[in-house]
Structure formats: structure tokens, C-alpha cells
Coordinates of C-alpha atoms and ligand atoms in Angstrom, one line a residue:
X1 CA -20.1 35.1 47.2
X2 CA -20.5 31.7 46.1
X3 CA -23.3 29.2 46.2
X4 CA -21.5 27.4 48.9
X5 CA -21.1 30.1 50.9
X6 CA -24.6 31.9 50.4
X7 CA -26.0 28.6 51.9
X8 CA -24.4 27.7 54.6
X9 CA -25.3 31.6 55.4
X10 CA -28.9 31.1 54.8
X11 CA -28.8 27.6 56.8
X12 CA -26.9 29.7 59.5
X13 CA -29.6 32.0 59.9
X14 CA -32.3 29.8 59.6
X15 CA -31.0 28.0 62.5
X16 CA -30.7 31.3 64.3
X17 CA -34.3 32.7 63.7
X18 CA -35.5 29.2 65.0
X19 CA -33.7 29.5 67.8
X20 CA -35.1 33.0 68.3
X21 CA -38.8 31.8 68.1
X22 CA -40.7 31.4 71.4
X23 CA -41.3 27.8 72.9
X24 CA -44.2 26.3 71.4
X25 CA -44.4 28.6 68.4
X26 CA -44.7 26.8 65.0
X27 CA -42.2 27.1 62.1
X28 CA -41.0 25.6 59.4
X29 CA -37.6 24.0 57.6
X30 CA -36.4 25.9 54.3
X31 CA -37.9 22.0 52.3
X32 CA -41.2 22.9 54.2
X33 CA -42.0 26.0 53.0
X34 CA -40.9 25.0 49.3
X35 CA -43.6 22.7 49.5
X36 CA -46.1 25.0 51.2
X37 CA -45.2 28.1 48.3
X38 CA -46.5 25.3 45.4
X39 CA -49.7 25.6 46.8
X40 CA -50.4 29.1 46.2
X41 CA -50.4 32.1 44.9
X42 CA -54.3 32.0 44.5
X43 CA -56.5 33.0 43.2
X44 CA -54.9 31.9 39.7
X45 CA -55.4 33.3 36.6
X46 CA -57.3 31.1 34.3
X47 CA -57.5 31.4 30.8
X48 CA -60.3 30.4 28.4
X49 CA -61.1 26.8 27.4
X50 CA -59.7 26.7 23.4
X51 CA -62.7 23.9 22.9
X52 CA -65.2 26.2 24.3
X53 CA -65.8 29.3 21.4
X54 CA -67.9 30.8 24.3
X55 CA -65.6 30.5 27.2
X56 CA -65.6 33.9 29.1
X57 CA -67.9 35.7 27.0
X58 CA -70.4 37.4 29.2
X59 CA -73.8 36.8 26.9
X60 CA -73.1 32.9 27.8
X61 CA -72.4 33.2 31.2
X62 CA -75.5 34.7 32.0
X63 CA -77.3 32.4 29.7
X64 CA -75.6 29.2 31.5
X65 CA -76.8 31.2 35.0
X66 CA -80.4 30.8 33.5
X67 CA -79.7 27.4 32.1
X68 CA -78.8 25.8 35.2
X69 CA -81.7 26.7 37.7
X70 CA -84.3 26.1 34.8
X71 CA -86.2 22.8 36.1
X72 CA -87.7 22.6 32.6
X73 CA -84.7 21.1 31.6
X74 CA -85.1 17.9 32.8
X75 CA -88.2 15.0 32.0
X76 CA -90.2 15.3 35.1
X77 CA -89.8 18.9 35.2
X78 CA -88.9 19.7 38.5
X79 CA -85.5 19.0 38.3
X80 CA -82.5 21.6 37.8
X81 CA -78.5 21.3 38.1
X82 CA -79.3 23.6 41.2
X83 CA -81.5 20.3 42.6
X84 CA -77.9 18.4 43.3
X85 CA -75.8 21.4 43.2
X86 CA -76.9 24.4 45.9
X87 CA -75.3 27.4 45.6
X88 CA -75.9 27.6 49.8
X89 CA -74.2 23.9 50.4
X90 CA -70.9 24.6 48.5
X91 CA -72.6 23.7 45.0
X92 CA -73.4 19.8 46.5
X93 CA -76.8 18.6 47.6
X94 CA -75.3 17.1 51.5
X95 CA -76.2 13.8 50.7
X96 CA -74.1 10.8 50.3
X97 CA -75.3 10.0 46.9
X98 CA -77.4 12.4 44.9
X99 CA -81.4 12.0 44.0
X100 CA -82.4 13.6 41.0
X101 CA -85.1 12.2 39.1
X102 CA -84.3 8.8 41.2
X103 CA -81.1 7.9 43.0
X104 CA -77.7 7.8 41.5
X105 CA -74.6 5.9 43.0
X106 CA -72.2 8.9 43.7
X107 CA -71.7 12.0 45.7
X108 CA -72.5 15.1 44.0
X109 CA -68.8 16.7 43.1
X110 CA -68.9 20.6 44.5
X111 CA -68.3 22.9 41.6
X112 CA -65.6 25.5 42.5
X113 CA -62.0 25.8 40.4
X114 CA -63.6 24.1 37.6
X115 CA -61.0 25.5 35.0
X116 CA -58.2 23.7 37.0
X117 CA -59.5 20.5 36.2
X118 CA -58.4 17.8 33.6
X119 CA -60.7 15.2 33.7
X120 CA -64.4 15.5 35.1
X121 CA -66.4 13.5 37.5
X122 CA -65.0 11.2 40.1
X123 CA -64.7 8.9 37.4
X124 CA -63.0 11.1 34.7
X125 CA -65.4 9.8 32.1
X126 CA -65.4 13.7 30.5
X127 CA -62.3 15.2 28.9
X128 CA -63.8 18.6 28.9
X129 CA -66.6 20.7 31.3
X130 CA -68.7 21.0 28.5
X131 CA -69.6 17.1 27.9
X132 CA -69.6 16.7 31.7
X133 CA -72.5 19.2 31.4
X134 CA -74.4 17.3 29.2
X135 CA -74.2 14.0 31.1
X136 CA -77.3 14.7 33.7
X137 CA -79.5 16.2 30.8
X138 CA -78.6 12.6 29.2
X139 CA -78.7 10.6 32.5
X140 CA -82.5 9.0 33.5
X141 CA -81.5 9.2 36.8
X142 CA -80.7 12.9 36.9
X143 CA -82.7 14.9 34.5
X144 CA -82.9 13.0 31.5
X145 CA -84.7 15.7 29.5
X146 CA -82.2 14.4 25.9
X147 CA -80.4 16.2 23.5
X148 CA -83.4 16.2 21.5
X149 CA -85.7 17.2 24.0
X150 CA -83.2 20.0 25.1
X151 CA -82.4 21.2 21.5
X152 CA -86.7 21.5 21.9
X153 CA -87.0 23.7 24.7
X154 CA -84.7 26.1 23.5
X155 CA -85.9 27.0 19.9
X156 CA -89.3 26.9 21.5
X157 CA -89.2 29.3 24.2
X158 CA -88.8 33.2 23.1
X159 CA -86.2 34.6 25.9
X160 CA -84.1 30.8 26.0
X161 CA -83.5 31.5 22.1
X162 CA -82.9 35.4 22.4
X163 CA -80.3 34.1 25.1
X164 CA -78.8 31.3 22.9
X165 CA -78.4 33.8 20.0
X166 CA -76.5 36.5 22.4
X167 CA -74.4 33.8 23.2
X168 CA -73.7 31.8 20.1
X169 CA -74.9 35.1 17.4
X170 CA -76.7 32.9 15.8
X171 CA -80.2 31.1 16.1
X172 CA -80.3 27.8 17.6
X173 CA -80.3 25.4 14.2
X174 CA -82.1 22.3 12.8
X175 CA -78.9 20.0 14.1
X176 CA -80.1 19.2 17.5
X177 CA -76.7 17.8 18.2
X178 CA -74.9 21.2 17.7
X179 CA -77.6 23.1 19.9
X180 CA -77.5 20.4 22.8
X181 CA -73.9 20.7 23.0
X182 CA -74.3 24.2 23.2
X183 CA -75.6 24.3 26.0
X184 CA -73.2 22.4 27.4
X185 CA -70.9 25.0 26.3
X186 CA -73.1 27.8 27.9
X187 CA -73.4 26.2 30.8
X188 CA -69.1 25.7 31.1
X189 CA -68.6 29.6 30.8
X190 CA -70.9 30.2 33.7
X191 CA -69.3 27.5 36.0
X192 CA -65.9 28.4 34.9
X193 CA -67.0 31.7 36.9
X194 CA -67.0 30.2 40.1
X195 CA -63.8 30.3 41.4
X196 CA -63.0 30.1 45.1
X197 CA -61.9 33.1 47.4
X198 CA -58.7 33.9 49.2
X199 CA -58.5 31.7 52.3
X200 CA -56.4 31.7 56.0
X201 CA -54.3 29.7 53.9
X202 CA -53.5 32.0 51.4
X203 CA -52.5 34.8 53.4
X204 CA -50.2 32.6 55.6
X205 CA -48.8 31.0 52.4
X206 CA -47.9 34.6 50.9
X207 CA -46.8 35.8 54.3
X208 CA -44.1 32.9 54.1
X209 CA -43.5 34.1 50.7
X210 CA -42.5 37.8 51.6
X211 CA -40.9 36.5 55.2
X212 CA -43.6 38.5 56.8
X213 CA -43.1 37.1 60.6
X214 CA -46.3 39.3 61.6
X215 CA -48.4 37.9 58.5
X216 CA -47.2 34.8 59.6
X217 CA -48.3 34.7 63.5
X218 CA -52.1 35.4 62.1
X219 CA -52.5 31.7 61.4
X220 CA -53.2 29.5 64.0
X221 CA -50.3 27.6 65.5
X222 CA -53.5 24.5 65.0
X223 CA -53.3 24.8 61.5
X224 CA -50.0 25.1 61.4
X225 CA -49.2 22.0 62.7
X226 CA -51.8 20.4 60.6
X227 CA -49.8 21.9 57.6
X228 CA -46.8 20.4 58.2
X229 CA -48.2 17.3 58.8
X230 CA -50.0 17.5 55.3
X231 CA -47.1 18.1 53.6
X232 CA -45.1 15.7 55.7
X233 CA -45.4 12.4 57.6
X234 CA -48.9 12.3 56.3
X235 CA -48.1 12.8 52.4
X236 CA -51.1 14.1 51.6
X237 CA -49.6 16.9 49.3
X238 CA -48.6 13.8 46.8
X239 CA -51.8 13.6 45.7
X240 CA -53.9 16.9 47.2
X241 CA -50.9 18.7 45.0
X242 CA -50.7 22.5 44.0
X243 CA -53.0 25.3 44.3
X244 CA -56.2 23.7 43.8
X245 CA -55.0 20.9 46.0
X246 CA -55.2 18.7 43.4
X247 CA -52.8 16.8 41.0
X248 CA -55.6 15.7 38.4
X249 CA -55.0 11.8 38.3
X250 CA -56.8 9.1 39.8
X251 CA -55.9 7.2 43.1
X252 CA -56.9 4.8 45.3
X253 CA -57.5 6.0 48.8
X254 CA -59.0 3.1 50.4
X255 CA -62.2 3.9 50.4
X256 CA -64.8 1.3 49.6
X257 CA -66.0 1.2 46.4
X258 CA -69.8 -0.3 46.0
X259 CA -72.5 1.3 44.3
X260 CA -75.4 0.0 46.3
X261 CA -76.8 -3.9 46.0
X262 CA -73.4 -5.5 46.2
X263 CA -72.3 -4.3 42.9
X264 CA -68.7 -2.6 43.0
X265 CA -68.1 1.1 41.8
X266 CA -65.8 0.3 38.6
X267 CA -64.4 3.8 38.6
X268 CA -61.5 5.5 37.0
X269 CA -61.2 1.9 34.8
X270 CA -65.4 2.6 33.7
X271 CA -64.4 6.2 33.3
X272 CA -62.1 5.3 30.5
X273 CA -64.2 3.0 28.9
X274 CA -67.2 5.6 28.4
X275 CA -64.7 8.4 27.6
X276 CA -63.8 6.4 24.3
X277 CA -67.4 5.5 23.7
X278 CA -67.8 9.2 23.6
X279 CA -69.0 11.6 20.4
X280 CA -68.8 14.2 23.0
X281 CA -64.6 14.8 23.7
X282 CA -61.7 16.6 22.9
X283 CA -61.1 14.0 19.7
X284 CA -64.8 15.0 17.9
X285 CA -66.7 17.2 16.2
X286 CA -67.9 19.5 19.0
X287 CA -64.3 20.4 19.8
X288 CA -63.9 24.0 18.7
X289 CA -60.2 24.4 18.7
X290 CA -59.3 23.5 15.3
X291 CA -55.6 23.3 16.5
X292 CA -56.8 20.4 19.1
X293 CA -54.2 21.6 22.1
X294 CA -55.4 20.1 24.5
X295 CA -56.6 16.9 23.3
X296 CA -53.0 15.1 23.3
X297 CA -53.9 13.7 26.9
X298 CA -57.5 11.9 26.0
X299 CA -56.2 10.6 22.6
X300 CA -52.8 9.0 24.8
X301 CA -55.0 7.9 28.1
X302 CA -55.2 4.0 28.3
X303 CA -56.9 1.1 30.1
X304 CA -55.0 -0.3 32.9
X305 CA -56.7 -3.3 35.5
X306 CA -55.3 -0.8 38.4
X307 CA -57.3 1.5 37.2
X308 CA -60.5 -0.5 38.5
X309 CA -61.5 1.9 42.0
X310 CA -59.6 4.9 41.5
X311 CA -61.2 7.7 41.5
X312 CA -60.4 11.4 41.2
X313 CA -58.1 13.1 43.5
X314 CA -60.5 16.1 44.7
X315 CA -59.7 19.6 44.8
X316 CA -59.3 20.4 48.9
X317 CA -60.5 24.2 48.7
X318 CA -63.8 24.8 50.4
X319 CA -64.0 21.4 51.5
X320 CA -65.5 22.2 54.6
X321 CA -68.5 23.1 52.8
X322 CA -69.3 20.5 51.3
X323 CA -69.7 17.7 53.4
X324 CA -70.0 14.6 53.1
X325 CA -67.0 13.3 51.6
X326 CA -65.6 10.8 49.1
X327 CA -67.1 9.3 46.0
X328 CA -70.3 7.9 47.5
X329 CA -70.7 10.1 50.3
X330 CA -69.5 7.5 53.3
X331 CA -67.4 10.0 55.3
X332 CA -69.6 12.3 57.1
X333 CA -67.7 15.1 58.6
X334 CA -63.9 16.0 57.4
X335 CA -62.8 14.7 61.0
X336 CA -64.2 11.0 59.6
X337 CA -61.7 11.9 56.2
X338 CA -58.6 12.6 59.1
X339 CA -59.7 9.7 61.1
X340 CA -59.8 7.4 57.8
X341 CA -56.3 8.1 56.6
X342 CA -54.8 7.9 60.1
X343 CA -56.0 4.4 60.5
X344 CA -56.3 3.7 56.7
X345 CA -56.5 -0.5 56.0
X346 CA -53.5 -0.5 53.8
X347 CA -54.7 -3.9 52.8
X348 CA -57.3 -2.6 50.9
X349 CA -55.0 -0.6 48.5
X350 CA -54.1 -2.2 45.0
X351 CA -50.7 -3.7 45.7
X352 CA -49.1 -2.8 42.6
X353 CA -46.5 0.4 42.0
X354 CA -45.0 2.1 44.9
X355 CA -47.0 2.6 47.7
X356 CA -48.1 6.2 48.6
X357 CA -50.9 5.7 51.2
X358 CA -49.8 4.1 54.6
X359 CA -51.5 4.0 57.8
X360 CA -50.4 7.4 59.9
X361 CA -52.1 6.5 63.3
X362 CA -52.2 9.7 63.8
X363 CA -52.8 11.0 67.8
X364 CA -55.8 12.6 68.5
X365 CA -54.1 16.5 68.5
X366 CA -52.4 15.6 65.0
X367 CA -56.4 14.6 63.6
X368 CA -57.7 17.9 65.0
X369 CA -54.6 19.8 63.6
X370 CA -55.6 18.7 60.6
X371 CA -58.9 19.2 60.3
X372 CA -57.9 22.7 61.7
X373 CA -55.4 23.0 58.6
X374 CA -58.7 22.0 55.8
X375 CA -60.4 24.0 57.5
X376 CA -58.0 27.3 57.1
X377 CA -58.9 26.0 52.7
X378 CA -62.2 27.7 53.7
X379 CA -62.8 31.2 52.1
X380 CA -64.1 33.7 54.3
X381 CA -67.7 34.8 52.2
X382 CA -68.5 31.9 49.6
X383 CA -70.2 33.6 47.0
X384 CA -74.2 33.5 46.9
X385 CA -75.7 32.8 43.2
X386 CA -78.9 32.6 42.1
X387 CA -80.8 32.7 38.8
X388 CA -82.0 36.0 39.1
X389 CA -79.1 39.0 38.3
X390 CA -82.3 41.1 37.9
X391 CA -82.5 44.1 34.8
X392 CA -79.2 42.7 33.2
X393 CA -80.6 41.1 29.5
X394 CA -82.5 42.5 26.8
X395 CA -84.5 38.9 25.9
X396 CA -87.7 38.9 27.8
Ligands
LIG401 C1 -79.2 14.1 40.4 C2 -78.3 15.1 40.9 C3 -77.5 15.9 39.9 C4 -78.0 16.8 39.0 C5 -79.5 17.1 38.7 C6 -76.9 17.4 38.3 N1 -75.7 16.9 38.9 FE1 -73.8 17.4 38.4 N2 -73.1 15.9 39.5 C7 -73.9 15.1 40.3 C8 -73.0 14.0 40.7 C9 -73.5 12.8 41.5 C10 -71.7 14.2 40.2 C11 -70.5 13.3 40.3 C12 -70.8 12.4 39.1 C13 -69.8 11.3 38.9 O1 -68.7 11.4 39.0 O2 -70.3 10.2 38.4 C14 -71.8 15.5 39.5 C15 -70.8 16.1 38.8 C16 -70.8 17.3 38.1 C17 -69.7 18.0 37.6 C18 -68.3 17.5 37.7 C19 -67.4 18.3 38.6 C20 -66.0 17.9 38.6 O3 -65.2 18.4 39.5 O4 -65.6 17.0 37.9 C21 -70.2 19.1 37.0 C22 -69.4 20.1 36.2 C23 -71.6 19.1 37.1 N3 -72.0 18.0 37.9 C24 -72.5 20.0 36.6 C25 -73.9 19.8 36.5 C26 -74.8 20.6 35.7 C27 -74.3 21.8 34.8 C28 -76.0 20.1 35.8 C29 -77.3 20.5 35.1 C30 -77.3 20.4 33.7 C31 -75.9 19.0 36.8 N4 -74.6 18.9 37.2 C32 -77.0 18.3 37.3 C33 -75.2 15.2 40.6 C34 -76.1 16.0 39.8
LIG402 C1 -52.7 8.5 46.9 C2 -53.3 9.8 46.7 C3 -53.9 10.5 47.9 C4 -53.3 10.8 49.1 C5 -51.8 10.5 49.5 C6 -54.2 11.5 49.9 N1 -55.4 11.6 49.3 FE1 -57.1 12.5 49.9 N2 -58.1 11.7 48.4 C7 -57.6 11.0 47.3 C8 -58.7 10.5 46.5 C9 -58.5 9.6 45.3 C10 -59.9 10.9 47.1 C11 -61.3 10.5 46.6 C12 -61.4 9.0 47.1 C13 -62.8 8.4 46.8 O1 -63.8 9.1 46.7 O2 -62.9 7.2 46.8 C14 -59.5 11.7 48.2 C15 -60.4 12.4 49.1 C16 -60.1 13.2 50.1 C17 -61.0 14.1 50.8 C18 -62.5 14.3 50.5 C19 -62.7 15.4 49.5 C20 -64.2 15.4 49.0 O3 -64.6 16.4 48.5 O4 -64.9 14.4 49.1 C21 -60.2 14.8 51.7 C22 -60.7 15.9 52.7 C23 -58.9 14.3 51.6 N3 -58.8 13.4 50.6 C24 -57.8 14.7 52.4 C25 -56.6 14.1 52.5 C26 -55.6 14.2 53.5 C27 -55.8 15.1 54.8 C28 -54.6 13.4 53.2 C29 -53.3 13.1 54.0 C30 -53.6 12.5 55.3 C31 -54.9 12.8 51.9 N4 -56.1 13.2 51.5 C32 -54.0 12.0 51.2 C33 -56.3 10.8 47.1 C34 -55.3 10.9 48.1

């Protein structure tokens, strides 16, 4: 049989199962569901970050568990990286912009799918999830406890150091540097850990993989009709791309960008500026892959004036846990994020390079199909973590 031939078969029977379907019911064209199968199959597997030498190794995992709910890591003392990221509100805090030790300008990012990403923060100032680590240890605002101050607390404190040296073999040393950054490093192997569930999504996504029509009825026709739209008229599949949802650039969505007082939120174009200010990337010492493989992209990134107010596209799984939305928190619910893009200021977007974003007014049905369809990115039981996985390590 030819090509020819085997598609105007397959176009033949497409037509005819359509037909075949029941009023009302939802399905979708053979360009559709190519686009729907990128987003999947998840979970993925993930492999270990080269420029972490403790990535997946269990000793550090539990010592970043320990790590991150200790409050003594941070000036005042009562703050912890569980303070601004709760395991119970989709590792976020549910407020616009974070407090810590005072008040920052941005929206605590959730921490799920971790390894998938490129560039951290909304800002992509870090290159790797180690450095991001070590920003709120660094940052007044947040816990501002300082590498030396950190580098302290660990050779002080009998079980922190039995932990360090299960994790790293060796004792923490005299270079505070290296034993900071460590902890950055332990820290990354325990996040990398939390990786989201499968979803409503998932199933209906594999269902259309294995043309499984009773797989397929399970998801609501809702959600379907969100789906289409997110991969259609609404293009948000451009940027929300793949199985995390996410492409890993930076974009302009239109949403305003001040930091509080007037001044404006400089974003990815800041982001770039402190990532080259950095001792703490891909490009330096702390990098433990000696090959550097995945440094190509931080030594080629450059400045560009568009760059000034985009921030990173998010990952879209478990979204509807972690409300509220956008950089600096100014979408409450995920309706307000549908509502937004449907009647989206297209003024507001930097003119230059082909324009992506456009205003969808959007009836009211399509907004709650959408909603409906981020909500289906929702796993079923989030995991619960907490500091405590009790009897597990020999340092006391
Ligand atoms: C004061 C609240 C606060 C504290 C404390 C805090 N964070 Fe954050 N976290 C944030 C905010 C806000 C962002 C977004 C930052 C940005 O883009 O500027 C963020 C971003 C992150 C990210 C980036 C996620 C991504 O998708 O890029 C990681 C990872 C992270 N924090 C881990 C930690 C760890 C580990 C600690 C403890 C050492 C910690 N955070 C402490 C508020 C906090
Ligand atoms: C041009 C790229 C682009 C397109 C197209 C796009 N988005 Fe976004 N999206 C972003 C960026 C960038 C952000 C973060 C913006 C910010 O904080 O200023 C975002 C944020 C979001 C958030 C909030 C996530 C969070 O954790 O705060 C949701 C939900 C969302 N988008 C859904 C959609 C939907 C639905 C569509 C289609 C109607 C869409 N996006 C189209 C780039 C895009």
C-alpha cells in the first residue's frame, strides 16, 4: 500500500468514526491529538543533574528533607524553606508575594517537576536548582542566615554534620564556600524527588494514545472542550508546551509587572544580569561535571531590551493547588488566569517579534471549559512531606 493510499484510508475512517460518535460527544482531528500525545507520557523519567555529585543519592535526600524544615537556617531563626513553601498548599505559601523574614516582591514558585526545568525562578536568574537554593539563605528578605553563617551551623551541630558526611563522605571542610553550596546541592536531590502524580489528563492522553474509546469517555466532555481549546484557538500549548506544560523560555503574558511602590519588576532582563554576576552557575567552580554538558545554554544566553518583563513560562501541573497565580500573585483563582487571557490588553505586550498572545474573548462556557481542562492537570493524592521520616538515619 502506499502512503497515499494508507492516508486517505485513515482520513476515510476518521471521518467515519466521527460520524459514528453521538451528538454532543467530544472528539478530536488526527493534528489535535498530535498535539495532545506531546504532552504526555508522564510521569517522565528523569535522570540525575551531572552538576550535582549528589543528585539521587538517598543519604542527601534525606539530609535536604531535614535541611529544608530547619528554621535555624535562617537569621531570625524562625524561618525555614517550609515558611514560603508548604508541603499542604502545593509547596507555595497562598500569598501574592511571599513574607519571609520581611516581604519580598514575587509569588512563591510551587516546587513540583523541578528536574524539567532550565532556568530557575520567575526570573531565571539561576542556571541550575542548586544555586536557586542558595538564594533565600543569601536573601535578607527570606532567610538571610549567609554562606558563612550556614557553613556554621552545620560543622557545629553533631547529627547536621553526621548528615553532611553521609551525603558528601566527607566532613564538612574549612572552605565555607564549598560547604554552603553543598547544601544547596543537598537540598536539589531532595526537591528533585518531588515529582507530580498521574492526572485525568494523563489517562485521557494515553487512552488517545492506544485508541481506547472507553478510556477515552472517562474524561469529562468539560475538559475536553477546554483541551481543544488549549491547544487551539487559544494557543496556549505555544508556550504551556510538553509534558510539564512548559517550554522553558521567558514570555510576556501581559500581566503587569511592578514590584510594589511604583517600581517595575525588571524580570527575565534582571534575571540575566545577576546570572552573569554569579560565582554560583553552570560556568564556575561549584559545577561538578567536569565535562560541563549542560552549561552550553548559560555561557550562549544574552541581554536583549525585550527581555525587560518576561518572566518564566510556568509549568501548568498541579496548578490548581497553588493558587494565586502569576509572578506577583495578582490572579487570584485560575478562573481570574482564563478570564485574563480571554480579554488579554494586547496593548500591553512588547510589540516586537511575531505576536503569540491575542485577545480570545472567550464566552463564558469556553472560560469554565478551561478551567475544567487545568483542573484535569491536578493529581489525584498530592504527596504529604514533612521533616520527620521517623527511624530512617543513623546520626542522632
Ligand atoms: C520568603 C519566602 C521564601 C523562602 C523562605 C524560601 N523561598 Fe523559595 N521561593 C520563594 C519565591 C518568592 C520564589 C520565586 C522567586 C523569584 O523568582 O524571584 C521562590 C522560588 C524557589 C525555587 C524556584 C522554583 C522554580 O520553579 O524555579 C526553588 C527551587 C525554591 N524557591 C526553593 C527554596 C528553598 C530550598 C528554600 C530554603 C532554603 C526556599 N526556597 C526558601 C519564596 C521563598
Ligand atoms: C506567550 C506565551 C504564553 C502563552 C501563549 C500562554 N501563556 Fe500562560 N503564562 C505564560 C507566562 C510567561 C506566565 C507567567 C506570567 C507572569 O507571571 O507574569 C504564564 C502564567 C500562566 C498561568 C499561571 C501559573 C502560575 O503558577 O502562576 C496559567 C494558569 C496559565 N499561564 C495558563 C495559560 C492558558 C490557559 C493559556 C491559553 C489561553 C496560556 N497560559 C497562554 C506564558 C504564556
Amino acid at each position: 500500500m502506499t502512503d497515499i493510499v494508507r492516508l486517505i484510508l485513515v482520513a476515510f475512517c476518521m471521518q467515519w468514526a466521527v460520524a459514528a460518535l453521538p451528538a454532543g460527544a467530544v472528539d478530536f482531528t488526527a493534528a489535535e491529538t498530535r498535539k495532545i500525545l506531546r504532552h504526555g507520557p508522564w510521569p517522565q523519567t528523569a535522570t540525575p543533574d551531572p552538576s550535582n555529585r549528589v543528585s539521587g543519592n538517598p543519604a542527601a535526600i534525606a539530609f535536604g528533607r531535614v535541611l529544608f524544615f530547619d528554621t535555624r537556617l535562617s537569621a531570625s531563626g524562625s524561618v525555614s524553606c517550609a515558611t514560603c513553601h508548604r508541603p499542604d498548599a502545593g509547596w507555595t505559601d497562598g500569598r501574592a508575594r511571599s513574607r519571609g523574614q520581611r516581604a519580598v516582591d514575587r509569588n512563591a514558585l510551587s516546587l513540583f517537576n523541578l528536574r524539567f526545568n532550565r532556568w530557575f525562578g520567575w526570573d531565571g536568574a539561576q542556571d541550575t536548582l542548586w544555586a536557586q537554593n542558595l538564594r533565600p539563605l543569601l536573601d535578607r528578605r527570606e532567610m538571610g542566615i549567609g554562606a558563612a553563617g550556614a557553613a556554621r551551623l552545620v560543622r557545629g551541630d553533631r547529627t547536621l554534620s553526621c548528615r553532611y558526611r553521609l551525603a558528601f563522605g566527607v566532613a564538612p571542610g574549612p572552605d565555607v564556600e564549598r560547604v554552603f553550596v553543598d547544601l544547596g546541592k543537598a537540598l536539589a536531590a531532595f526537591l528533585e524527588t518531588l515529582v507530580t502524580g498521574r492526572t485525568p489528563f494523563d489517562d485521557f492522553r494515553d487512552a488517545l494514545a492506544r485508541n481506547d474509546a472507553a478510556g477515552r469517555a472517562r474524561y469529562p466532555d468539560a475538559a475536553k472542550r477546554g483541551l481543544r481549546l488549549f491547544v487551539g484557538r487559544g494557543n496556549c500549548a505555544f508556550c504551556h508546551f510538553g509534558p510539564a506544560f512548559a517550554n522553558g523560555e521567558f514570555a510576556d503574558a501581559g500581566v503587569p509587572h511592578f514590584a510594589g511602590s511604583g517600581r517595575a519588576d525588571p524580570g527575565r532582563f534582571g534575571g540575566i544580569r545577576k546570572l552573569r554576576k554569579s560565582s554560583y552557575t553552570l560556568l564556575g567552580r561549584f559545577n561538578d561535571d567536569p565535562a560541563r554538558t549542560t552549561a552550553v545554554k548559560t555561557r550562549h544566553v544574552r541581554l536583549a531590551h525585550s527581555n525587560f518583563g518576561e518572566f518564566r513560562v510556568p509549568g501548568l501541573r498541579n496548578a490548581a493547588l497553588t493558587a494565586p497565580y502569576m509572578h506577583a500573585g495578582s490572579l487570584k483563582t485560575l478562573a481570574d488566569v482564563v478570564r485574563h487571557y480571554s480579554t488579554l490588553d494586547e496593548e500591553r505586550l512588547h510589540a516586537g517579534g511575531e505576536r503569540i498572545l491575542r485577545r480570545l474573548d472567550l464566552s463564558a462556557r469556553e472560560q469554565a471549559d478551561l478551567v475544567a481542562f487545568l483542573e484535569s492537570l491536578t493529581e489525584a493524592e498530592p504527596r504529604r512531606e514533612s521533616a520527620a521520616k521517623p527511624g530512617t538515619s543513623p546520626c542522632r
